[in-house]
CSV table of C-alpha atoms in Angstrom, one decimal:
chain,number,residue,atom,x,y,z
A,6,MET,CA,-152.1,96.9,-148.3
A,7,ARG,CA,-149.3,94.3,-148.2
A,8,ILE,CA,-147.6,93.2,-145.0
A,9,TYR,CA,-144.6,90.8,-144.9
A,10,PHE,CA,-145.0,88.2,-142.1
A,11,SER,CA,-141.8,86.9,-140.6
A,12,GLY,CA,-141.7,83.7,-138.4
A,13,ALA,CA,-139.1,81.0,-137.7
A,14,ILE,CA,-138.6,78.2,-140.2
A,15,ALA,CA,-135.1,76.8,-139.6
A,16,GLY,CA,-135.2,78.1,-136.0
A,17,GLY,CA,-138.1,75.8,-135.1
A,18,ARG,CA,-141.8,75.4,-135.7
A,19,ASP,CA,-143.2,75.4,-132.2
A,20,ASP,CA,-145.2,78.6,-132.8
A,21,LEU,CA,-146.8,77.5,-136.1
A,22,ALA,CA,-150.4,77.8,-134.7
A,23,VAL,CA,-149.6,81.5,-133.8
A,24,TYR,CA,-148.2,82.1,-137.3
A,25,GLN,CA,-151.4,80.7,-138.8
A,26,HIS,CA,-153.5,82.8,-136.6
A,27,ILE,CA,-151.7,86.0,-137.5
A,28,VAL,CA,-151.6,85.3,-141.3
A,29,LYS,CA,-155.3,84.4,-141.3
A,30,ARG,CA,-156.3,87.5,-139.4
A,31,LEU,CA,-154.4,89.8,-141.8
A,32,GLN,CA,-155.7,88.0,-144.9
A,33,THR,CA,-159.4,88.1,-143.7
A,34,THR,CA,-159.1,91.9,-143.5
A,35,GLY,CA,-158.0,92.0,-147.1
A,36,ILE,CA,-154.3,92.4,-146.4
A,37,GLU,CA,-151.9,90.7,-148.9
A,38,VAL,CA,-149.3,88.5,-147.1
A,39,PRO,CA,-146.6,87.5,-149.7
A,40,SER,CA,-144.8,85.3,-147.1
A,41,ALA,CA,-148.0,83.4,-146.1
A,42,HIS,CA,-146.1,80.2,-146.7
A,43,VAL,CA,-144.3,80.7,-143.3
A,44,ALA,CA,-147.6,79.6,-141.8
A,45,ASP,CA,-147.8,76.4,-144.0
A,46,PRO,CA,-147.0,73.2,-142.0
A,47,ALA,CA,-145.2,71.9,-145.2
A,48,VAL,CA,-143.0,75.0,-145.7
A,49,LEU,CA,-139.8,73.1,-144.9
A,50,MET,CA,-140.6,70.6,-147.6
A,51,HIS,CA,-141.5,73.2,-150.2
A,52,GLU,CA,-138.5,75.5,-149.4
A,53,SER,CA,-136.1,72.6,-149.7
A,54,GLU,CA,-136.8,72.7,-153.4
A,55,VAL,CA,-135.6,76.3,-153.7
A,56,SER,CA,-132.0,77.3,-153.6
A,57,PRO,CA,-130.7,79.4,-150.7
A,58,ARG,CA,-129.9,82.3,-153.1
A,59,GLU,CA,-133.4,82.2,-154.6
A,60,VAL,CA,-135.1,82.2,-151.1
A,61,TYR,CA,-132.9,85.1,-150.0
A,62,GLU,CA,-133.6,87.2,-153.1
A,63,ARG,CA,-137.3,86.4,-153.1
A,64,ASP,CA,-137.7,87.4,-149.4
A,65,ILE,CA,-135.7,90.6,-149.8
A,66,ARG,CA,-137.8,91.5,-152.8
A,67,TRP,CA,-141.1,90.7,-150.8
A,68,VAL,CA,-140.0,92.9,-147.9
A,69,LYS,CA,-139.2,95.7,-150.3
A,70,GLU,CA,-142.6,95.4,-152.0
A,71,SER,CA,-144.5,95.4,-148.7
A,72,ASP,CA,-145.8,98.4,-146.7
A,73,ALA,CA,-144.7,97.0,-143.4
A,74,MET,CA,-143.5,93.8,-141.5
A,75,ILE,CA,-145.0,91.9,-138.7
A,76,ALA,CA,-142.6,89.4,-137.0
A,77,GLU,CA,-143.5,86.8,-134.4
A,78,VAL,CA,-140.3,86.5,-132.4
A,79,SER,CA,-141.1,84.0,-129.6
A,80,THR,CA,-139.0,81.3,-131.3
A,81,PRO,CA,-135.4,82.4,-131.7
A,82,SER,CA,-134.6,82.6,-135.4
A,83,LEU,CA,-131.6,83.9,-137.3
A,84,GLY,CA,-133.7,84.6,-140.4
A,85,VAL,CA,-136.3,86.6,-138.5
A,86,GLY,CA,-133.6,88.7,-136.8
A,87,TYR,CA,-132.0,89.3,-140.2
A,88,GLU,CA,-135.3,90.3,-141.8
A,89,VAL,CA,-136.3,92.7,-139.0
A,90,GLY,CA,-132.9,94.4,-139.4
A,91,HIS,CA,-133.3,94.6,-143.1
A,92,ALA,CA,-136.8,96.0,-143.0
A,93,LEU,CA,-135.7,98.8,-140.7
A,94,ARG,CA,-132.8,99.5,-143.0
A,95,ILE,CA,-135.1,100.2,-145.9
A,96,GLY,CA,-137.5,102.2,-143.8
A,97,LYS,CA,-140.4,99.8,-143.2
A,98,PRO,CA,-142.5,100.0,-140.0
A,99,VAL,CA,-141.9,96.7,-138.0
A,100,LEU,CA,-144.1,95.2,-135.3
A,101,CYS,CA,-142.4,92.4,-133.2
A,102,LEU,CA,-144.8,90.2,-131.2
A,103,TYR,CA,-143.9,87.6,-128.5
A,104,ARG,CA,-145.7,85.6,-125.8
A,105,ARG,CA,-145.6,87.5,-122.5
A,106,GLY,CA,-143.0,86.2,-120.1
A,107,LEU,CA,-140.4,85.0,-122.7
A,108,PHE,CA,-136.9,86.3,-122.7
A,109,VAL,CA,-136.4,88.1,-126.0
A,110,SER,CA,-133.1,89.4,-127.3
A,111,LYS,CA,-132.4,93.0,-126.1
A,112,MET,CA,-131.4,93.8,-129.7
A,113,ILE,CA,-135.2,93.7,-130.3
A,114,THR,CA,-136.7,94.8,-126.9
A,115,GLY,CA,-134.1,97.7,-126.6
A,116,ASN,CA,-134.5,98.8,-130.2
A,117,PRO,CA,-136.1,102.3,-130.4
A,118,ALA,CA,-137.0,101.9,-134.1
A,119,LEU,CA,-139.2,98.9,-133.5
A,120,THR,CA,-142.8,98.5,-132.2
A,121,VAL,CA,-142.5,95.6,-129.7
A,122,ALA,CA,-145.6,94.1,-128.0
A,123,ALA,CA,-146.2,91.1,-125.7
A,124,TYR,CA,-149.4,89.1,-125.7
A,125,ALA,CA,-150.9,86.6,-123.3
A,126,ASP,CA,-153.7,85.3,-125.5
A,127,SER,CA,-155.2,85.6,-128.9
A,128,SER,CA,-157.5,88.5,-128.1
A,129,GLU,CA,-154.4,90.5,-126.9
A,130,LEU,CA,-152.5,89.4,-130.0
A,131,ASP,CA,-155.4,90.6,-132.2
A,132,ALA,CA,-155.5,93.9,-130.4
A,133,HIS,CA,-151.8,94.5,-131.2
A,134,LEU,CA,-152.3,93.5,-134.8
A,135,ASP,CA,-155.3,95.7,-135.3
A,136,ALA,CA,-153.5,98.7,-133.7
A,137,PHE,CA,-150.5,98.3,-135.9
A,138,VAL,CA,-152.5,97.9,-139.1
A,139,GLY,CA,-154.6,100.9,-138.0
A,140,SER,CA,-151.5,103.0,-137.6
A,141,LEU,CA,-150.4,102.1,-141.1
A,142,VAL,CA,-153.8,103.2,-142.5
A,143,THR,CA,-153.7,106.5,-140.5
A,144,CYS,CA,-150.1,107.3,-141.4
A,145,PRO,CA,-149.3,105.4,-144.6
A,146,HIS,CA,-145.6,104.6,-144.9
A,147,GLY,CA,-143.7,106.4,-147.7
B,11,MET,CA,-107.6,95.0,-135.0
B,12,ARG,CA,-111.0,94.8,-133.4
B,13,ILE,CA,-113.6,92.1,-134.3
B,14,TYR,CA,-117.1,91.9,-132.9
B,15,PHE,CA,-118.1,88.4,-131.9
B,16,SER,CA,-121.8,87.5,-132.1
B,17,GLY,CA,-123.3,84.4,-130.5
B,18,ALA,CA,-126.7,83.5,-129.0
B,19,ILE,CA,-127.6,84.7,-125.5
B,20,ALA,CA,-131.4,84.7,-125.3
B,21,GLY,CA,-131.6,82.1,-128.1
B,22,GLY,CA,-129.8,79.4,-126.0
B,23,ARG,CA,-126.3,78.7,-124.7
B,24,ASP,CA,-125.7,75.2,-126.1
B,25,ASP,CA,-122.7,76.4,-128.1
B,26,LEU,CA,-121.0,78.3,-125.3
B,27,ALA,CA,-117.8,76.1,-125.6
B,28,VAL,CA,-117.5,77.1,-129.3
B,29,TYR,CA,-118.0,80.8,-128.5
B,30,GLN,CA,-115.2,80.5,-125.9
B,31,HIS,CA,-112.9,78.8,-128.4
B,32,ILE,CA,-113.5,81.5,-131.0
B,33,VAL,CA,-113.0,84.4,-128.6
B,34,LYS,CA,-109.9,82.9,-127.1
B,35,ARG,CA,-108.3,82.2,-130.5
B,36,LEU,CA,-109.0,85.8,-131.6
B,37,GLN,CA,-107.7,87.3,-128.4
B,38,THR,CA,-104.5,85.2,-128.3
B,39,THR,CA,-103.5,86.6,-131.7
B,40,GLY,CA,-103.9,90.1,-130.3
B,41,ILE,CA,-107.4,90.9,-131.7
B,42,GLU,CA,-109.6,93.0,-129.5
B,43,VAL,CA,-113.1,91.4,-129.0
B,44,PRO,CA,-115.4,94.1,-127.4
B,45,SER,CA,-118.2,91.5,-127.1
B,46,ALA,CA,-116.1,88.8,-125.4
B,47,HIS,CA,-118.7,88.6,-122.7
B,48,VAL,CA,-120.9,86.5,-125.0
B,49,ALA,CA,-118.4,83.7,-124.2
B,50,ASP,CA,-118.8,84.2,-120.4
B,51,PRO,CA,-121.0,81.5,-118.8
B,52,ALA,CA,-122.4,84.2,-116.5
B,53,VAL,CA,-123.4,86.6,-119.3
B,54,LEU,CA,-127.2,86.2,-118.7
B,55,MET,CA,-126.7,87.3,-115.0
B,56,HIS,CA,-124.5,90.3,-115.9
B,57,GLU,CA,-126.7,91.4,-118.8
B,58,SER,CA,-129.9,91.2,-116.6
B,59,GLU,CA,-128.5,94.3,-114.8
B,60,VAL,CA,-128.4,96.4,-117.9
B,61,SER,CA,-131.5,97.8,-119.6
B,62,PRO,CA,-132.5,96.6,-123.0
B,63,ARG,CA,-131.9,100.0,-124.5
B,64,GLU,CA,-128.4,100.2,-123.0
B,65,VAL,CA,-127.5,96.7,-124.4
B,66,TYR,CA,-128.9,97.7,-127.8
B,67,GLU,CA,-127.0,101.0,-127.9
B,68,ARG,CA,-123.7,99.5,-126.6
B,69,ASP,CA,-123.8,96.6,-129.1
B,70,ILE,CA,-124.6,98.8,-132.0
B,71,ARG,CA,-121.7,101.1,-131.0
B,72,TRP,CA,-119.3,98.1,-130.7
B,73,VAL,CA,-120.2,96.8,-134.1
B,74,LYS,CA,-119.6,100.3,-135.5
B,75,GLU,CA,-116.2,100.5,-133.8
B,76,SER,CA,-115.1,97.1,-135.0
B,77,ASP,CA,-113.3,96.2,-138.3
B,78,ALA,CA,-115.4,93.1,-138.9
B,79,MET,CA,-117.9,90.7,-137.3
B,80,ILE,CA,-117.6,86.9,-136.7
B,81,ALA,CA,-121.0,85.3,-135.9
B,82,GLU,CA,-121.5,81.7,-134.7
B,83,VAL,CA,-124.9,80.8,-136.1
B,84,SER,CA,-125.4,77.2,-135.1
B,85,THR,CA,-127.9,78.1,-132.3
B,86,PRO,CA,-130.8,80.1,-133.9
B,87,SER,CA,-130.8,83.6,-132.4
B,88,LEU,CA,-132.8,86.7,-133.1
B,89,GLY,CA,-130.1,89.0,-131.8
B,90,VAL,CA,-127.4,87.3,-134.0
B,91,GLY,CA,-129.6,87.6,-137.1
B,92,TYR,CA,-130.2,91.3,-136.3
B,93,GLU,CA,-126.5,92.0,-135.7
B,94,VAL,CA,-125.4,90.3,-138.9
B,95,GLY,CA,-127.9,92.4,-140.9
B,96,HIS,CA,-126.8,95.5,-139.1
B,97,ALA,CA,-123.1,94.9,-139.7
B,98,LEU,CA,-123.7,94.4,-143.4
B,99,ARG,CA,-125.8,97.6,-143.5
B,100,ILE,CA,-122.8,99.6,-142.2
B,101,GLY,CA,-120.3,97.9,-144.5
B,102,LYS,CA,-118.5,95.5,-142.2
B,103,PRO,CA,-117.1,92.2,-143.5
B,104,VAL,CA,-119.0,89.4,-141.8
B,105,LEU,CA,-118.1,85.7,-141.3
B,106,CYS,CA,-120.9,83.3,-140.3
B,107,LEU,CA,-119.8,79.9,-138.9
B,108,TYR,CA,-121.9,76.9,-138.2
B,109,ARG,CA,-121.4,73.2,-137.5
B,110,ARG,CA,-121.6,71.2,-140.7
B,111,GLY,CA,-124.8,69.4,-141.2
B,112,LEU,CA,-127.1,71.9,-139.4
B,113,PHE,CA,-130.0,73.5,-141.3
B,114,VAL,CA,-129.2,77.2,-141.2
B,115,SER,CA,-131.6,80.0,-142.4
B,116,LYS,CA,-131.4,80.6,-146.1
B,117,MET,CA,-131.4,84.4,-145.3
B,118,ILE,CA,-127.8,83.6,-144.2
B,119,THR,CA,-126.7,80.8,-146.5
B,120,GLY,CA,-128.2,82.4,-149.6
B,121,ASN,CA,-126.8,85.9,-148.8
B,122,PRO,CA,-124.1,86.9,-151.3
B,123,ALA,CA,-122.8,89.7,-149.0
B,124,LEU,CA,-121.7,87.2,-146.3
B,125,THR,CA,-118.8,84.8,-146.0
B,126,VAL,CA,-120.5,81.6,-144.7
B,127,ALA,CA,-118.4,78.5,-143.6
B,128,ALA,CA,-119.2,75.2,-142.0
B,129,TYR,CA,-116.9,73.3,-139.7
B,130,ALA,CA,-116.7,69.7,-138.5
B,131,ASP,CA,-114.1,70.2,-135.8
B,132,SER,CA,-111.9,72.8,-134.1
B,133,SER,CA,-109.1,72.6,-136.6
B,134,GLU,CA,-111.5,73.3,-139.4
B,135,LEU,CA,-113.1,76.1,-137.3
B,136,ASP,CA,-109.6,77.6,-136.7
B,137,ALA,CA,-108.8,77.4,-140.5
B,138,HIS,CA,-111.9,79.5,-141.3
B,139,LEU,CA,-111.1,82.0,-138.5
B,140,ASP,CA,-107.5,82.4,-139.7
B,141,ALA,CA,-108.5,82.8,-143.4
B,142,PHE,CA,-111.1,85.5,-142.5
B,143,VAL,CA,-108.7,87.4,-140.3
B,144,GLY,CA,-106.0,87.1,-142.9
B,145,SER,CA,-108.3,88.5,-145.6
B,146,LEU,CA,-108.9,91.6,-143.3
B,147,VAL,CA,-105.2,92.1,-142.9
B,148,THR,CA,-104.6,91.8,-146.7
B,149,CYS,CA,-107.5,94.0,-147.6
B,150,PRO,CA,-108.2,96.2,-144.6
B,151,HIS,CA,-111.8,97.4,-144.5
B,152,GLY,CA,-112.5,101.1,-145.0
């Protein structure tokens, strides 16, 4: 299974440790994460070497080639918002995760096409991840 | 003509003065801006009285009913990113504006379907707004 992970890059890197936790948990269960570089502390340096058009086309292709998307939306991000909308557009199941208590855009929390879940700690985060991945296995997309 | 304006709400209100400038300039040339409340300093208070689902459905309807979208993307925002993607999906022309020198997501700057423009001051901002509105008048959408 392949899951695209979406997290803030230009928007801010305050949640890097959460991104790393999510990507590692997915990968250790055998899931391929094409966008694992989002959880790399050096992503800004690496991405600066790639043109905007190349990044755009690569990410759009990775979303298309994935079975689903998991987005961590605690840090406001233009790119994450765009990617969530794009994934829905092409029919991918999307899970949006955020730290309980944060004020998240109502375009996300009020969106009936999304699975949106809040977490207070890593065990709650893991439970949401496992439930979402489990739902994909039970009812494979496409 | 009707243009949907998109700016950060949950993402942060640091660019409120720019949002007000854009909305005022559009309105003074007779353009209807259904989402003018984004430029209202009290928007967070007003929007707190509306359920997430109602906000989502209202904004999606407003985008649909508009001829185009103008998004100010200097402040990273999940909702703005989502709305930009949604507007493109339903075939609306979209202008994304940001203060020159900021690092903006490559999902925006590398997106060939968008008009993206940087500004250093209000006269440059106005020139971008006028050119975009002029392009809609010359080649009306739909």
